[in-house]
Coordinates of C-alpha atoms in Angstrom, one line a residue:
M297 CA 29.7 2.6 -33.2
V298 CA 26.4 2.3 -32.1
S299 CA 23.7 3.1 -34.9
E300 CA 21.3 5.6 -34.8
Q301 CA 18.2 3.5 -35.6
M302 CA 17.0 0.4 -34.0
E303 CA 19.7 0.7 -30.9
I304 CA 17.5 -0.9 -28.4
S305 CA 16.1 -4.3 -29.8
T306 CA 12.4 -5.9 -28.8
Y307 CA 14.8 -8.3 -26.8
S308 CA 16.5 -6.2 -24.9
L309 CA 13.4 -4.6 -23.8
I310 CA 12.0 -7.8 -22.8
G311 CA 14.9 -9.0 -21.5
I312 CA 16.1 -6.3 -19.1
L313 CA 12.9 -7.1 -16.7
F314 CA 14.3 -10.2 -15.9
V315 CA 17.6 -9.3 -15.1
P316 CA 16.9 -8.1 -11.7
V317 CA 15.5 -11.5 -10.5
L318 CA 17.9 -13.6 -12.3
I319 CA 21.1 -11.6 -10.9
M320 CA 19.5 -11.7 -7.4
Y321 CA 19.2 -15.8 -8.0
L322 CA 22.4 -16.2 -8.9
V323 CA 24.3 -13.9 -5.7
K324 CA 21.8 -16.0 -3.3
A325 CA 22.7 -19.2 -4.3
L326 CA 26.6 -17.6 -3.8
A327 CA 26.1 -15.9 -0.8
P328 CA 27.9 -16.8 2.1
K329 CA 25.7 -18.4 4.4
N330 CA 25.9 -15.5 7.1
I331 CA 24.7 -13.3 4.4
T332 CA 21.7 -15.7 3.3
S333 CA 20.8 -16.6 6.8
S334 CA 20.4 -12.3 7.2
F335 CA 17.6 -12.3 4.4
E336 CA 15.8 -15.6 6.0
G337 CA 14.3 -13.6 9.3
D338 CA 11.2 -13.0 10.2
S339 CA 9.5 -10.5 7.6
G340 CA 6.6 -8.8 10.0
L341 CA 3.1 -9.1 10.1
Y342 CA 2.9 -7.7 6.4
N343 CA 5.0 -10.4 5.0
K344 CA 4.0 -9.7 1.2
I345 CA 5.2 -5.8 1.9
E346 CA 8.8 -6.1 1.7
P347 CA 9.3 -8.2 -1.9
L348 CA 6.5 -5.7 -3.2
R349 CA 9.2 -3.1 -2.4
G350 CA 11.5 -4.9 -4.5
V351 CA 9.0 -5.1 -7.3
A352 CA 9.0 -1.2 -6.9
A353 CA 12.9 -0.5 -6.6
S354 CA 13.6 -3.0 -9.8
L355 CA 11.3 -1.0 -11.8
V356 CA 12.6 2.2 -11.1
A357 CA 16.0 0.7 -11.6
I358 CA 14.7 -0.9 -15.0
S359 CA 13.2 2.4 -16.0
H360 CA 16.2 4.4 -15.5
T361 CA 18.0 2.3 -17.4
F362 CA 16.8 3.7 -20.7
F363 CA 16.8 7.6 -19.7
S364 CA 20.4 6.5 -18.7
Y365 CA 21.0 5.2 -22.0
N366 CA 19.4 8.4 -23.5
L367 CA 21.4 11.0 -21.7
T368 CA 24.6 9.4 -22.8
N369 CA 24.1 8.7 -26.2
H370 CA 21.5 11.2 -27.2
G371 CA 22.1 13.8 -24.3
S372 CA 18.6 14.0 -22.9
W373 CA 17.2 12.4 -19.4
Q374 CA 14.1 10.8 -21.0
P375 CA 12.5 8.1 -21.8
V376 CA 13.5 6.2 -25.0
N377 CA 11.6 6.9 -28.2
S378 CA 11.3 5.2 -31.6
K379 CA 14.3 6.7 -32.7
I380 CA 16.4 4.1 -31.1
A381 CA 14.1 1.4 -30.3
P382 CA 11.6 -0.7 -32.5
I383 CA 8.7 -0.5 -30.3
S384 CA 5.1 2.1 -30.3
D385 CA 4.3 4.7 -28.0
S386 CA 1.8 3.0 -26.2
V387 CA 3.9 0.1 -25.4
A388 CA 6.9 2.6 -24.8
N389 CA 4.3 4.6 -22.0
V390 CA 3.9 1.0 -20.4
I391 CA 7.6 0.5 -20.1
F392 CA 8.8 3.8 -19.0
S393 CA 6.4 4.2 -16.8
F394 CA 7.6 1.5 -14.8
G395 CA 9.6 4.3 -12.7
G396 CA 6.3 5.9 -11.7
G397 CA 4.6 2.8 -10.8
G398 CA 7.5 2.0 -8.6
V399 CA 7.6 5.5 -6.7
I400 CA 3.8 5.2 -6.5
L401 CA 3.8 1.6 -4.8
F402 CA 7.0 3.2 -2.2
F403 CA 4.7 6.1 -1.1
M404 CA 1.7 3.6 -0.6
I405 CA 3.5 1.5 1.3
T406 CA 4.4 4.4 3.6
G407 CA 1.2 5.8 3.8
F408 CA 0.1 2.2 4.9
L409 CA 2.3 1.0 7.2
F410 CA 2.4 4.7 9.0
C411 CA -1.4 4.8 8.6
D412 CA -1.8 1.1 10.3
K413 CA 0.6 2.0 13.4
A414 CA -1.4 4.8 14.0
I415 CA -4.8 3.3 13.7
R416 CA -3.8 0.1 15.7
A417 CA -2.4 2.7 18.7
N418 CA -5.6 4.8 18.1
G419 CA -3.4 8.1 17.6
V420 CA -1.1 7.4 20.3
I421 CA 2.2 7.1 18.8
D422 CA 5.8 7.5 21.0
F423 CA 7.4 9.7 18.5
K424 CA 10.4 10.0 20.0
N425 CA 11.2 6.4 19.3
F426 CA 9.4 6.6 15.7
Y427 CA 12.6 9.2 14.7
I428 CA 14.9 7.6 16.7
G429 CA 13.9 4.4 14.2
R430 CA 13.4 6.3 11.0
F431 CA 16.7 8.5 11.5
F432 CA 18.7 4.7 11.9
R433 CA 16.5 3.1 8.9
I434 CA 17.7 5.9 6.3
V435 CA 20.8 7.6 7.3
P436 CA 23.2 5.2 8.0
A437 CA 22.6 3.1 4.5
Y438 CA 22.3 7.1 2.6
T439 CA 25.7 7.7 4.5
F440 CA 26.9 4.8 3.1
I441 CA 25.9 5.4 -0.7
A442 CA 26.7 8.9 -0.6
L443 CA 30.3 8.4 0.2
F444 CA 30.5 6.1 -2.4
I445 CA 28.9 8.4 -4.7
L446 CA 31.4 11.1 -3.8
L447 CA 34.0 9.0 -4.5
V448 CA 33.2 7.7 -7.4
S449 CA 33.1 11.5 -8.6
F450 CA 36.6 11.6 -7.2
L451 CA 38.1 8.7 -9.2
T452 CA 36.0 9.8 -12.5
G453 CA 36.6 13.7 -12.4
Y454 CA 34.6 16.0 -9.7
Y455 CA 33.2 19.2 -11.3
H456 CA 34.9 21.9 -11.4
Y457 CA 34.5 24.9 -8.8
N458 CA 36.2 28.0 -8.4
T459 CA 36.9 28.1 -4.3
P460 CA 37.7 25.6 -1.8
Q461 CA 34.2 26.8 -0.1
E462 CA 32.2 25.3 -2.9
Y463 CA 33.5 22.3 -2.7
I464 CA 32.5 21.9 0.5
L465 CA 29.4 23.0 0.5
S466 CA 29.2 20.7 -2.6
I467 CA 30.2 17.4 -0.5
V468 CA 27.8 18.7 2.5
S469 CA 25.1 18.9 0.0
W470 CA 25.2 15.3 0.0
L471 CA 25.2 14.7 3.5
T472 CA 22.1 15.9 4.1
F473 CA 20.1 12.9 3.5
G474 CA 18.0 14.0 1.1
L475 CA 16.8 17.4 3.1
S476 CA 18.2 19.6 0.0
T477 CA 19.0 19.5 -3.6
P478 CA 22.3 18.1 -3.5
M479 CA 25.1 20.3 -5.7
T480 CA 26.7 18.6 -9.2
I481 CA 29.9 16.6 -8.0
S482 CA 30.7 14.8 -11.1
S483 CA 32.1 16.9 -14.1
H484 CA 30.2 13.9 -16.4
I485 CA 27.0 14.4 -15.7
D486 CA 24.5 17.8 -13.9
K487 CA 23.2 17.8 -10.7
Y488 CA 22.4 14.8 -9.2
L489 CA 21.6 12.8 -12.1
I490 CA 24.6 10.6 -10.8
I491 CA 21.9 8.8 -8.4
A492 CA 19.1 9.3 -11.4
G493 CA 17.2 11.6 -10.0
V494 CA 16.0 10.0 -6.8
L495 CA 16.3 11.8 -4.5
W496 CA 13.5 14.0 -4.8
T497 CA 11.7 11.2 -3.3
L498 CA 13.4 10.9 0.0
N499 CA 12.4 14.6 0.4
V500 CA 8.7 13.7 -0.1
E501 CA 9.3 11.0 2.7
W502 CA 11.1 13.6 5.0
K503 CA 8.2 15.5 4.9
F504 CA 5.6 12.9 5.4
Y505 CA 7.5 11.7 8.7
F506 CA 7.8 15.3 9.8
L507 CA 4.0 15.5 9.5
Y508 CA 3.5 12.2 11.0
P509 CA 2.5 13.9 14.3
L510 CA -0.5 15.2 12.9
I511 CA -1.5 12.8 11.0
C512 CA -1.7 10.9 13.9
Q513 CA -4.6 13.0 15.1
F514 CA -6.5 12.5 12.5
C515 CA -5.9 8.5 12.2
C516 CA -7.4 7.1 15.5
R517 CA -10.3 4.8 14.6
R518 CA -13.1 6.3 15.3
V519 CA -12.2 9.8 12.4
A520 CA -9.3 8.0 10.4
L521 CA -12.3 7.2 7.2
F522 CA -13.8 10.4 7.7
S523 CA -10.6 12.4 7.7
L524 CA -8.9 10.3 4.8
S525 CA -12.2 10.6 2.8
F526 CA -11.9 14.5 3.0
L527 CA -8.8 14.9 2.2
F528 CA -9.2 12.7 -1.0
L529 CA -11.9 14.7 -1.8
M530 CA -9.8 17.7 -1.4
V531 CA -6.9 16.8 -3.5
C532 CA -9.2 15.5 -6.1
G533 CA -10.7 19.1 -6.3
L534 CA -7.4 20.5 -6.2
I535 CA -6.2 18.3 -9.3
Y536 CA -9.4 19.5 -11.3
L537 CA -8.2 23.1 -10.4
K538 CA -4.8 22.1 -11.8
F539 CA -3.8 23.7 -8.4
F540 CA -0.1 21.1 -8.3
D541 CA 2.3 21.4 -10.0
G542 CA 3.5 18.4 -12.4
N543 CA 2.8 15.1 -10.0
N544 CA 2.0 16.1 -6.6
G545 CA -1.6 15.2 -7.0
G546 CA -0.7 11.9 -7.8
I547 CA 1.9 11.8 -4.9
F548 CA -0.3 12.9 -2.5
L549 CA -3.3 10.6 -3.4
S550 CA -0.4 7.7 -3.2
F551 CA -0.6 8.4 0.4
I552 CA -3.9 8.7 0.7
A553 CA -4.6 5.6 -0.8
G554 CA -2.3 4.0 1.3
G555 CA -4.5 4.7 4.5
F556 CA -7.3 3.4 2.6
A557 CA -5.5 0.4 2.8
A558 CA -4.7 0.7 6.3
I559 CA -8.4 0.9 7.2
T560 CA -9.4 -1.8 5.1
M561 CA -7.3 -4.1 7.3
N562 CA -8.2 -2.9 10.4
C563 CA -11.8 -2.3 9.9
G564 CA -13.1 -4.2 7.1
S565 CA -14.8 -7.6 7.5
D566 CA -13.4 -10.9 7.2
G567 CA -15.5 -11.8 4.4
F568 CA -14.2 -8.6 2.3
R569 CA -10.8 -8.8 3.0
N570 CA -10.6 -12.5 1.8
L571 CA -12.1 -10.9 -1.2
L572 CA -10.1 -8.3 -1.7
K573 CA -7.1 -11.1 -0.9
S574 CA -8.3 -13.2 -3.9
N575 CA -5.3 -13.4 -7.3
I576 CA -8.5 -12.4 -9.8
F577 CA -8.7 -8.7 -7.6
A578 CA -5.1 -8.4 -7.9
L579 CA -5.3 -9.4 -11.5
I580 CA -8.2 -6.7 -12.2
G581 CA -5.9 -4.1 -10.6
I582 CA -2.8 -5.1 -13.3
I583 CA -5.2 -5.2 -16.3
I584 CA -6.4 -1.5 -15.4
C585 CA -2.9 -0.6 -15.0
L586 CA -1.8 -2.2 -18.5
V587 CA -4.8 -0.8 -20.4
S588 CA -5.0 3.0 -18.7
L589 CA -0.9 2.9 -20.0
Y590 CA -1.8 1.8 -23.0
L591 CA -4.2 4.4 -23.8
Q592 CA -1.4 6.3 -22.7
F593 CA -2.7 8.3 -19.3
N594 CA 0.0 9.2 -16.8
V595 CA 0.7 6.7 -14.5
Y596 CA -0.2 9.2 -12.0
S597 CA -3.4 9.8 -13.4
F598 CA -6.4 8.8 -11.5
P599 CA -7.2 5.6 -13.8
S600 CA -3.8 4.4 -13.5
L601 CA -3.5 5.0 -10.0
L602 CA -6.9 3.1 -9.1
G603 CA -5.3 0.0 -10.9
I604 CA -2.3 0.2 -8.7
F605 CA -4.5 1.2 -5.4
M606 CA -6.0 -2.8 -6.0
L607 CA -3.1 -4.7 -6.6
F608 CA -1.6 -3.2 -3.9
L609 CA -4.8 -3.5 -1.8
S610 CA -5.1 -6.7 -2.5
I611 CA -1.5 -7.2 -1.5
T612 CA -1.5 -5.7 1.7
Q613 CA -4.3 -8.6 2.7
G614 CA -1.7 -11.1 2.1
C615 CA -1.9 -11.9 -1.9
S616 CA 1.4 -13.1 -4.0
V617 CA -0.1 -12.6 -7.0
F618 CA 0.1 -15.5 -7.9
G619 CA 3.1 -16.6 -6.3
L620 CA 5.1 -13.7 -7.3
L621 CA 5.7 -12.1 -4.3
N622 CA 6.3 -15.9 -2.9
I623 CA 9.6 -16.0 -4.8
A624 CA 13.0 -16.3 -2.7
S625 CA 14.7 -13.8 -5.3
I626 CA 12.2 -11.4 -4.9
K627 CA 12.1 -11.4 -1.2
W628 CA 15.8 -10.7 -1.4
L629 CA 15.2 -7.3 -3.7
G630 CA 12.9 -6.5 -1.0
G631 CA 15.3 -6.6 1.7
I632 CA 18.5 -4.7 -0.6
S633 CA 15.2 -2.5 -1.8
Y634 CA 16.5 1.0 -0.4
S635 CA 20.1 0.3 -1.2
L636 CA 19.2 -0.5 -4.8
Y637 CA 17.0 2.5 -5.0
L638 CA 19.6 4.7 -4.0
S639 CA 22.4 3.1 -5.6
H640 CA 21.6 2.1 -8.8
G641 CA 21.7 5.0 -10.8
V642 CA 25.7 5.4 -10.2
F643 CA 26.0 2.1 -11.9
L644 CA 24.4 3.2 -14.9
F645 CA 26.6 6.2 -15.2
L646 CA 29.5 4.4 -14.7
F647 CA 28.5 1.2 -17.4
N648 CA 27.1 4.2 -20.1
K649 CA 29.4 6.8 -19.9
I650 CA 32.5 5.3 -18.3
F651 CA 33.3 1.8 -18.8
L652 CA 31.5 0.2 -21.6
N653 CA 30.2 3.3 -23.5
G654 CA 29.4 2.4 -27.2
Y655 CA 28.4 -1.2 -26.2
G656 CA 24.7 -0.4 -27.2
Y657 CA 22.3 -0.6 -24.5
F658 CA 21.7 -4.0 -22.8
V659 CA 25.2 -5.2 -22.0
P660 CA 25.7 -1.8 -19.9
A661 CA 22.0 -1.7 -18.6
A662 CA 22.6 -5.5 -17.4
S663 CA 26.2 -4.8 -16.0
A664 CA 25.2 -1.8 -13.9
L665 CA 21.8 -3.6 -12.4
S666 CA 24.2 -6.3 -11.5
F667 CA 27.2 -4.5 -10.2
A668 CA 24.1 -2.5 -8.3
I669 CA 22.4 -5.3 -6.7
V670 CA 25.6 -7.1 -5.6
F671 CA 26.5 -3.9 -3.9
S672 CA 23.0 -3.6 -2.2
V673 CA 23.6 -6.8 -1.0
I674 CA 26.5 -5.2 0.7
S675 CA 25.1 -2.3 1.8
Y676 CA 22.3 -4.0 3.5
Y677 CA 24.5 -6.7 5.4
F678 CA 27.1 -4.6 6.4
V679 CA 25.1 -1.2 7.2
E680 CA 21.5 -0.7 6.5
R681 CA 20.9 -4.2 8.4
R682 CA 23.1 -3.2 11.5
G683 CA 21.5 0.4 11.4
I684 CA 18.3 -0.7 12.0
T685 CA 19.2 -3.0 14.7
F686 CA 20.6 -0.4 16.3
G687 CA 17.6 1.7 15.9
K688 CA 15.4 -1.0 17.4
L689 CA 18.2 -1.4 20.4
L690 CA 17.6 2.0 21.1
T691 CA 13.6 1.9 21.1
G692 CA 13.6 -1.1 22.5
R693 CA 15.6 -0.5 25.5
K694 CA 13.1 2.4 26.4
N695 CA 9.9 0.3 25.8
I696 CA 11.3 -2.2 28.0
N697 CA 11.9 0.3 30.8
K698 CA 8.4 1.7 30.7
I699 CA 6.8 -2.3 30.3
E700 CA 8.6 -2.7 33.3
K701 CA 7.0 -0.4 35.3
Q702 CA 3.2 -1.8 34.6
S703 CA 1.9 -4.3 36.4
S704 CA 3.6 -7.7 35.8
S705 CA -0.7 -9.2 36.2
E706 CA -1.5 -8.7 32.8
P707 CA 0.0 -8.4 29.3
S708 CA 1.2 -4.8 28.4
P709 CA -1.0 -3.3 25.7
D710 CA 1.9 -1.0 24.7
A711 CA 3.8 -4.0 24.3
E712 CA 1.3 -6.0 22.1
R713 CA 0.8 -2.4 19.9
L714 CA 4.5 -2.3 19.1
S715 CA 5.1 -5.6 18.5
K716 CA 2.4 -5.7 15.6
T717 CA 3.3 -2.3 14.2
D718 CA 7.2 -2.1 14.0
S719 CA 7.9 -1.3 10.7

């Protein structure tokens, strides 16, 4: 039986931070050659964005190990507190803001990539191809993981409903790709905490995609800076007036920050961009983050967002953050980041509630992260990667048809833009 006090030691707090990288290192070393080769392709124009995704997904998963443990052993989906861990409130705020920081990075990446695409294309985007690409980027892997979660729920105890229609509706609710709130499917855990509650971010991403045609109208080169500056000031004013619920204001600022990074990439001078690329600039951002969290600012507050933005801005210019983003296992984590983000919650549920209940914090948490990473490699290789490839084939054929109609005497500007902005 786990004691009420000191259930989580200082060593376990530190040790869990290294689990994703260590497990991915082992998986990389033991993986078959065909899987290894699938991770070694060209990472695209912004080769530090992919490993940054891996860091963000790992931060979210690590944060949720504490939430899941607390839910299983203390009945509340909340960060760990001093009753079960020998840490100060300020240190706890740093550690348990990892999840929020990871989410902010995901939103900044989305804002950066799509504003960058719009700026490079001067606001002229083939939206049909864009939505085809997004569909095959998101839906196949999500469907595979949702079916796996439904299977786990059936095997461990499905939630009891009164009518067959309710059972069917509960299954369908998990197959809407985050567009609606999923119903409870497990008798052991409420609502969609079986997936660590991460689907709310996917719902926000879908809204961003649906608004993308409108966003592009304000992201042509001449007006992008003015448009984003106006939007930034408006959101700051609404935050001051307490217009937004919860962290919604910070979420808006995350997307806007990504847009500013895209403007810097496309319009900044070489000298300025080289300054931003330095490890020193990234370090200043990290220090601001740590200080603001130590002072117990909310991770979605302006000081924390400023620090994360400075770090992100440096990375978009090519900064590796003292070589961290060049580590092969972190690059692999970037490849599986989407699958890891979606699937880690169900493994935390399995190991905390079903398999290793009563074994404390570290063993179930490390086991869950390990299995989630292995599962995510399988999901990436057999489902996600193939979905992305199929989407590119569909959009590529259409682009080829367009290019063939143009004069063959000069390079196609559409082809050049597409080769640079494919995300």
